[in-house]
CSV table of C-alpha atoms and ligand atoms in Angstrom, one decimal:
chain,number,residue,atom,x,y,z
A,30,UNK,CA,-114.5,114.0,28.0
A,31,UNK,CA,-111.8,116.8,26.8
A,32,UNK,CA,-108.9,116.3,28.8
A,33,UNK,CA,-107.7,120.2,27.6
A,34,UNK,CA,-109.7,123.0,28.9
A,35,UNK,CA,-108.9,125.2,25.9
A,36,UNK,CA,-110.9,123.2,24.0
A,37,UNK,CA,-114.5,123.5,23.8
A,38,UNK,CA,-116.5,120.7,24.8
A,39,UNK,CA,-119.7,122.4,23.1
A,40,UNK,CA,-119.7,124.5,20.0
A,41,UNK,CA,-123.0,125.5,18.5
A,42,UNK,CA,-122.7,126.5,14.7
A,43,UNK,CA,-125.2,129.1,13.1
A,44,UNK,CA,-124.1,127.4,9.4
A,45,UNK,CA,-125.4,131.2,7.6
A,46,UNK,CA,-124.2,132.2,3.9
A,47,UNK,CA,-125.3,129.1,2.6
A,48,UNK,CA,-128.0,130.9,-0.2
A,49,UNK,CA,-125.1,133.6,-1.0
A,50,UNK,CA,-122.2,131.5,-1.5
A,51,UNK,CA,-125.1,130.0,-4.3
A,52,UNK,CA,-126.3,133.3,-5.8
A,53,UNK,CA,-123.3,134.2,-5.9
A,54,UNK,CA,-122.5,131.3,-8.9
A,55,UNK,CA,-125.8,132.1,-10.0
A,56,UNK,CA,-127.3,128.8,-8.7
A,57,UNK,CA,-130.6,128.7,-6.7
A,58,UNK,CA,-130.4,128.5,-3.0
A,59,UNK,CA,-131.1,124.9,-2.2
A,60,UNK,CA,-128.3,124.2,-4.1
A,61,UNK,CA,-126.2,125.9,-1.6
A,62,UNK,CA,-128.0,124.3,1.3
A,63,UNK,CA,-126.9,121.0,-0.2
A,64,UNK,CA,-123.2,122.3,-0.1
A,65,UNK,CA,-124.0,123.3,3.5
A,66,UNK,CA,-124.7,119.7,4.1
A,67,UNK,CA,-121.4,118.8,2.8
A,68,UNK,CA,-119.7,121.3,4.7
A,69,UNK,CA,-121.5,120.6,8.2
A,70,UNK,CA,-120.2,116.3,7.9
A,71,UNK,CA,-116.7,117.6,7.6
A,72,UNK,CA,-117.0,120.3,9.9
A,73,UNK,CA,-118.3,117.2,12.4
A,74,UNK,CA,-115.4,114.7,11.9
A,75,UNK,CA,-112.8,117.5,11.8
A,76,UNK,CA,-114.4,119.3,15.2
A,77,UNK,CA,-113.9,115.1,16.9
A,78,UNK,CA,-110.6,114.9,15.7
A,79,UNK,CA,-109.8,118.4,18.1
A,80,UNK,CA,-111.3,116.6,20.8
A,81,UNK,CA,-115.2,118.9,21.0
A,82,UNK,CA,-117.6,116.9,22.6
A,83,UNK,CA,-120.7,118.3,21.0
A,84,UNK,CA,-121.7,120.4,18.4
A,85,UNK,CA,-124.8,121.6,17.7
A,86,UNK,CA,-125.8,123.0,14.5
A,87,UNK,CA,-128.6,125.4,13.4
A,88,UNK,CA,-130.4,123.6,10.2
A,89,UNK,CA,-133.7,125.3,10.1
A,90,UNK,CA,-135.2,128.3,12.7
A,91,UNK,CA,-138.8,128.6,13.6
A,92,UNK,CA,-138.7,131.7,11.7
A,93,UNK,CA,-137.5,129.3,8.5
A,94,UNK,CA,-140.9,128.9,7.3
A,95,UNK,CA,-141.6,132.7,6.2
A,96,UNK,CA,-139.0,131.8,2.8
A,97,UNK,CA,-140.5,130.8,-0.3
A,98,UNK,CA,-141.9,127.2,-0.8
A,99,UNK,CA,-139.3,125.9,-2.7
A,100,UNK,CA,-136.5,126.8,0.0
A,101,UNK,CA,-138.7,125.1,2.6
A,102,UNK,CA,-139.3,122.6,1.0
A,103,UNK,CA,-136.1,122.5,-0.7
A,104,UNK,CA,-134.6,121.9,2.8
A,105,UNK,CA,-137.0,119.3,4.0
A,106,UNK,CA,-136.0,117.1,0.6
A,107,UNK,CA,-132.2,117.7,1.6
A,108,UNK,CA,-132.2,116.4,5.4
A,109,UNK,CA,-134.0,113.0,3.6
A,110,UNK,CA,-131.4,113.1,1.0
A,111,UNK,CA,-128.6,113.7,3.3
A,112,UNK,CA,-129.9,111.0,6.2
A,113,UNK,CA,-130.0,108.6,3.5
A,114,UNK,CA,-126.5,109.9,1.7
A,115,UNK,CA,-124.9,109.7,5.1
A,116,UNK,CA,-126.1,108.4,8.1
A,117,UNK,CA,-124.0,105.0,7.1
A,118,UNK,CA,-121.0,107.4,7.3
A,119,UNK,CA,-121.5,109.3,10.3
A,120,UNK,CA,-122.6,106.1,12.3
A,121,UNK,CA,-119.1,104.5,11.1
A,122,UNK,CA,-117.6,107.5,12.2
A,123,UNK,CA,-118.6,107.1,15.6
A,124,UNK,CA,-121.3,110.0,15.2
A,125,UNK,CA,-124.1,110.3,17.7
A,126,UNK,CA,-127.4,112.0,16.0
A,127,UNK,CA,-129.9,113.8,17.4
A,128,UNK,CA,-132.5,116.4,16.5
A,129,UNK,CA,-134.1,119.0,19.0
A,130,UNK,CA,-136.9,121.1,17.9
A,131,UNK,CA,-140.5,120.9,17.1
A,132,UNK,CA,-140.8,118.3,15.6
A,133,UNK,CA,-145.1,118.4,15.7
A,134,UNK,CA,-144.9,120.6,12.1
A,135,UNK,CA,-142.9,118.4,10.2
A,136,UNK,CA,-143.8,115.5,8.2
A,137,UNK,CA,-144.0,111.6,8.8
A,138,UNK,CA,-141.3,111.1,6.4
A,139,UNK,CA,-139.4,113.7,8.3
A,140,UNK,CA,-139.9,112.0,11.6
A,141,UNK,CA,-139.4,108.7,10.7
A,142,UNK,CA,-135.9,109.8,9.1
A,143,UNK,CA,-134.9,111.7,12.4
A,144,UNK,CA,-135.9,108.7,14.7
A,145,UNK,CA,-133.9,106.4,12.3
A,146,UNK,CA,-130.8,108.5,12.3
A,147,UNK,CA,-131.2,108.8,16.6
A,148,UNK,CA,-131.8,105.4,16.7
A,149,UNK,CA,-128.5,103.9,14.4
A,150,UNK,CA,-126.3,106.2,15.9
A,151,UNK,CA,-127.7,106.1,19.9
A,152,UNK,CA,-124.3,103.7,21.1
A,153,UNK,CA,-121.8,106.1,19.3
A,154,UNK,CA,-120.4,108.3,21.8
A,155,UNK,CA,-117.2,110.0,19.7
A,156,UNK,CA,-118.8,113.3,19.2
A,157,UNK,CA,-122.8,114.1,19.6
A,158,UNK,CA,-123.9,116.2,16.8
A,159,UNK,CA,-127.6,117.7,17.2
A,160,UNK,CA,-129.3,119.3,14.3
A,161,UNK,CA,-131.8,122.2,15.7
A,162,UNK,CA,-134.5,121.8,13.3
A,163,UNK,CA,-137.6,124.0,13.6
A,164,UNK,CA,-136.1,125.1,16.8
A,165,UNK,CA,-135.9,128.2,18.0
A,166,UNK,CA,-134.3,129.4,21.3
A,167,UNK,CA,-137.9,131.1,22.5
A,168,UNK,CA,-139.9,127.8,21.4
A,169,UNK,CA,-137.1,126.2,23.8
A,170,UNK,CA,-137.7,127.7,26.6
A,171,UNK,CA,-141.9,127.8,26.1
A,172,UNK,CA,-142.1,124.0,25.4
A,173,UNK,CA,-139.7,123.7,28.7
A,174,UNK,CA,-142.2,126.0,31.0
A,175,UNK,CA,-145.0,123.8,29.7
A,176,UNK,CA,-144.2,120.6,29.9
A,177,UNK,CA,-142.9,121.7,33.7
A,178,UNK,CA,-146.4,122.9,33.9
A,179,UNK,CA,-148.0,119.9,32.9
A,180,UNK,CA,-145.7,117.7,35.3
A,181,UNK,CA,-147.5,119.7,38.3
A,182,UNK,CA,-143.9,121.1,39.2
A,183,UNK,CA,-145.1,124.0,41.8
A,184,UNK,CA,-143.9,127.5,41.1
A,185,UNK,CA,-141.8,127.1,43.8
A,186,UNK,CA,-139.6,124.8,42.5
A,187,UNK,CA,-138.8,126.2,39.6
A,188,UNK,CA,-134.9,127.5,39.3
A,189,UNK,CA,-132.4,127.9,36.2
A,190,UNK,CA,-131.6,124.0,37.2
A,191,UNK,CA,-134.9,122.9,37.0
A,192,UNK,CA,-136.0,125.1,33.6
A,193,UNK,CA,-132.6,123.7,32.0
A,194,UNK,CA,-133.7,120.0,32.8
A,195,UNK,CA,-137.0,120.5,30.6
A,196,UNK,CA,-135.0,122.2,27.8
A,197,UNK,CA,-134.4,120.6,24.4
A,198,UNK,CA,-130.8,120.4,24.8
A,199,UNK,CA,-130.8,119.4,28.6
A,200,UNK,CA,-128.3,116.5,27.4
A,201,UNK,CA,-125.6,118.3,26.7
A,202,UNK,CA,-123.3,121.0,28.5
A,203,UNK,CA,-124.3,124.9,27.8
A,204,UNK,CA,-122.1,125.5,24.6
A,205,UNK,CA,-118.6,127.2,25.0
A,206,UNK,CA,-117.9,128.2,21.6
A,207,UNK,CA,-120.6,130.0,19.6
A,208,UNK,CA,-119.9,130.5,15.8
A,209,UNK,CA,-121.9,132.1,13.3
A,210,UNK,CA,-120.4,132.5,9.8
A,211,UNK,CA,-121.8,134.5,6.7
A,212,UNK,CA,-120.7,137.9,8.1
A,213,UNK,CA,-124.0,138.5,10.7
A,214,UNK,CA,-123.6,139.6,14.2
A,215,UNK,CA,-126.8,138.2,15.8
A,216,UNK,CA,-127.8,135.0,17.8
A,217,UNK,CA,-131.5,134.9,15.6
A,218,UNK,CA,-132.9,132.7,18.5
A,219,UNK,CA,-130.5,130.0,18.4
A,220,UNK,CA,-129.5,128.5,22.1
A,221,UNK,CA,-130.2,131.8,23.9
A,222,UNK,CA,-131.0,130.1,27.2
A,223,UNK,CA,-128.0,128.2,27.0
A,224,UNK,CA,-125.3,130.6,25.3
A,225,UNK,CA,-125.6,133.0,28.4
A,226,UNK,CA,-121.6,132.5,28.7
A,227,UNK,CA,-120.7,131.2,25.3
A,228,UNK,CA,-117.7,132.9,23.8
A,229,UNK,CA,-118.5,134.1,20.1
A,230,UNK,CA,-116.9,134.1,17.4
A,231,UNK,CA,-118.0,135.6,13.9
A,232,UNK,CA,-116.5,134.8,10.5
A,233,UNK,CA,-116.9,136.7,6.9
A,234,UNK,CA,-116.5,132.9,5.5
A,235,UNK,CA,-120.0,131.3,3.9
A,236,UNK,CA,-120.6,128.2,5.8
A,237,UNK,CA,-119.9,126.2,2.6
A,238,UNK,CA,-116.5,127.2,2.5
A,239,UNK,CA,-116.2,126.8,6.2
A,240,UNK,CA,-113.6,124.2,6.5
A,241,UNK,CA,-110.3,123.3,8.8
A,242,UNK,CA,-108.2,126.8,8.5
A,243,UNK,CA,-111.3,128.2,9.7
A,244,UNK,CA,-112.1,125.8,12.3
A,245,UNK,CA,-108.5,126.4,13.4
A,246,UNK,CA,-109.0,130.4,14.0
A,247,UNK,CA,-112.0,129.5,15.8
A,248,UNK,CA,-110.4,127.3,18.4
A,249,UNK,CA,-107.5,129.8,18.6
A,250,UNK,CA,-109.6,132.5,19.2
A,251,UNK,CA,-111.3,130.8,22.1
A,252,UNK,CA,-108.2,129.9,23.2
A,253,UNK,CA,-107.6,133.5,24.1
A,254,UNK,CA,-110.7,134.4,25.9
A,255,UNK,CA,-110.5,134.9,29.3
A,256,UNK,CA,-113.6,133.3,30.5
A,257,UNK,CA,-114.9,135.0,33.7
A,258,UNK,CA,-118.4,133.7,34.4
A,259,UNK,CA,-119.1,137.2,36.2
A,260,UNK,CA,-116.3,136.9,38.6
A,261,UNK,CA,-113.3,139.0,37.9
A,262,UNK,CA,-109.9,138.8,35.5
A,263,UNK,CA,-107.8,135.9,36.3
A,264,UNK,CA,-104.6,138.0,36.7
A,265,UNK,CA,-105.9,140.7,38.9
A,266,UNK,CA,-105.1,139.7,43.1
A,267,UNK,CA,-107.9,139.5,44.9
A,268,UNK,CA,-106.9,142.1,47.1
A,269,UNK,CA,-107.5,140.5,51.2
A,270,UNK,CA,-108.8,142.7,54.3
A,271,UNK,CA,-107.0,144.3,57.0
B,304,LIG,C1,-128.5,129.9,6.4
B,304,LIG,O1,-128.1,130.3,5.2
B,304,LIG,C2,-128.7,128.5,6.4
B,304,LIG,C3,-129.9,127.8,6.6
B,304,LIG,C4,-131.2,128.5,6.9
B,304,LIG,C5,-130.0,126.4,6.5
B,304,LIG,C6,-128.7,125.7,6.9
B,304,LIG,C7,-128.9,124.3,6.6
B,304,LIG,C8,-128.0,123.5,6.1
B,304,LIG,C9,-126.5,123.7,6.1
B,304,LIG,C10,-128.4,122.1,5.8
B,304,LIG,C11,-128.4,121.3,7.0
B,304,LIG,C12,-129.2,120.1,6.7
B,304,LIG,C13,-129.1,119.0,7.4
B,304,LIG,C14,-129.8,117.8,7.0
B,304,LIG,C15,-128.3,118.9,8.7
B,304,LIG,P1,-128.9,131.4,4.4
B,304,LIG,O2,-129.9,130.6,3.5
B,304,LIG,O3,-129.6,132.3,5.3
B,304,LIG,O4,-127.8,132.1,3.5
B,304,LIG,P2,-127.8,133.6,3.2
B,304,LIG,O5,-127.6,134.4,4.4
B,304,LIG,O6,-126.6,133.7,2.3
B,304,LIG,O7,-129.1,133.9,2.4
């Protein structure tokens, strides 16, 4: 566990600008989600070594599968590739894997590779990174309602507690830190039940190029927040009765 509270423990990561920073040296797209891979297992060894807990990445949306064929399936052929370029690595590195999402659309070879990569990496405890994969935050919180449903919990015992033990990420803490980069302002469905007090933080940087300086401003940023909760600033008195 952090020791600092100005770190985050939890950062969730929407990893966007990977398909410009590829146009943009007139490649095709995948080739800059295959950067994006490269990017996201420095970005994991260089968020441990500044003590976050958990990060949690945003590798493909529900919404994903409106791009053309070749993307999709561009990006299904790269988590294989990557699981089998480094799982080795990031189990050395004391890298706990897991994947949250629905996982009922994807194929056998796609499942097996996820179980394999949870599996290896299920004793590591240095940092957990989870790869939302045909997740979206709406899917989240439907599957969790359901599968409450269908465990006969009575509408009466439903609270936030309850919901957040049935959601996909109900492992980890709600995220502190949320970053997007690749210039967007928007959450697109990523952790919304769980970011209700994350602090965000927006970069113009393509996640390819994402590395350490960036990282750096990040965590500085959030250092400045002043993280309220709903209550009220920490330097104003709380003025007493009488
Ligand atoms: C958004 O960039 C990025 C994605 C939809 C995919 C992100 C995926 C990776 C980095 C690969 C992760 C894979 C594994 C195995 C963990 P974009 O395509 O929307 O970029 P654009 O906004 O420039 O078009």
């Amino acid at each position: 566990m952090s020791t600092n509270p100005s770190v985050p423990r939890h950062v969730a990561v929407v990893m966007d600008g990977n398909g410009r920073w590829a146009r943009r040296r007139f490649m095709p797209r995948v080739y800059g989600h295959k950067q994006g891979v490269d990017a996201l297992v420095r970005a994991v060894n260089a968020f441990a070594d500044r003590g976050v807990e958990y990060l949690t990445v945003f590798a493909f949306s529900s919404e994903n599968w409106k791009r053309p064929n070749d993307e999709v399936s561009g990006l299904m052929g790269l988590v294989l590739v990557a699981v089998a370029k480094y799982l080795a690595k990031m189990a050395g590195d004391g890298v706990r894997v897991r994947i949250v999402g629905d996982r009922s659309k994807v194929s056998n070879k796609l499942r097996d590779a996820w179980a394999h990569a949870e599996s290896s990496t299920a004793q590591n405890s240095r940092i957990n990174l989870t790869v939302a994969f045909n997740y979206g935050g709406r899917w989240d919180m439907v599957q969790a309602c359901r599968r409450a449903i269908e465990d006969g919990v009575a509408p009466q015992q439903v609270d936030e507690a309850l919901l957040a033990r049935y959601m996909a990420l109900s492992f980890a803490p709600d995220p502190d830190l949320f970053i997007r980069t690749g210039g967007e302002m928007r959450i697109s469905n990523f952790m919304l039940w769980q970011s209700a007090y994350a602090e965000f933080f927006f970069t113009e940087r393509l996640w390819p190029d994402f590395d350490e300086t960036d990282i750096d401003a990040a965590l500085q940023a959030y250092r400045q927040r002043d993280r309220r909760f709903g209550g009220i600033p920490a330097e104003e008195p709380v003025l007493q009765p009488g």
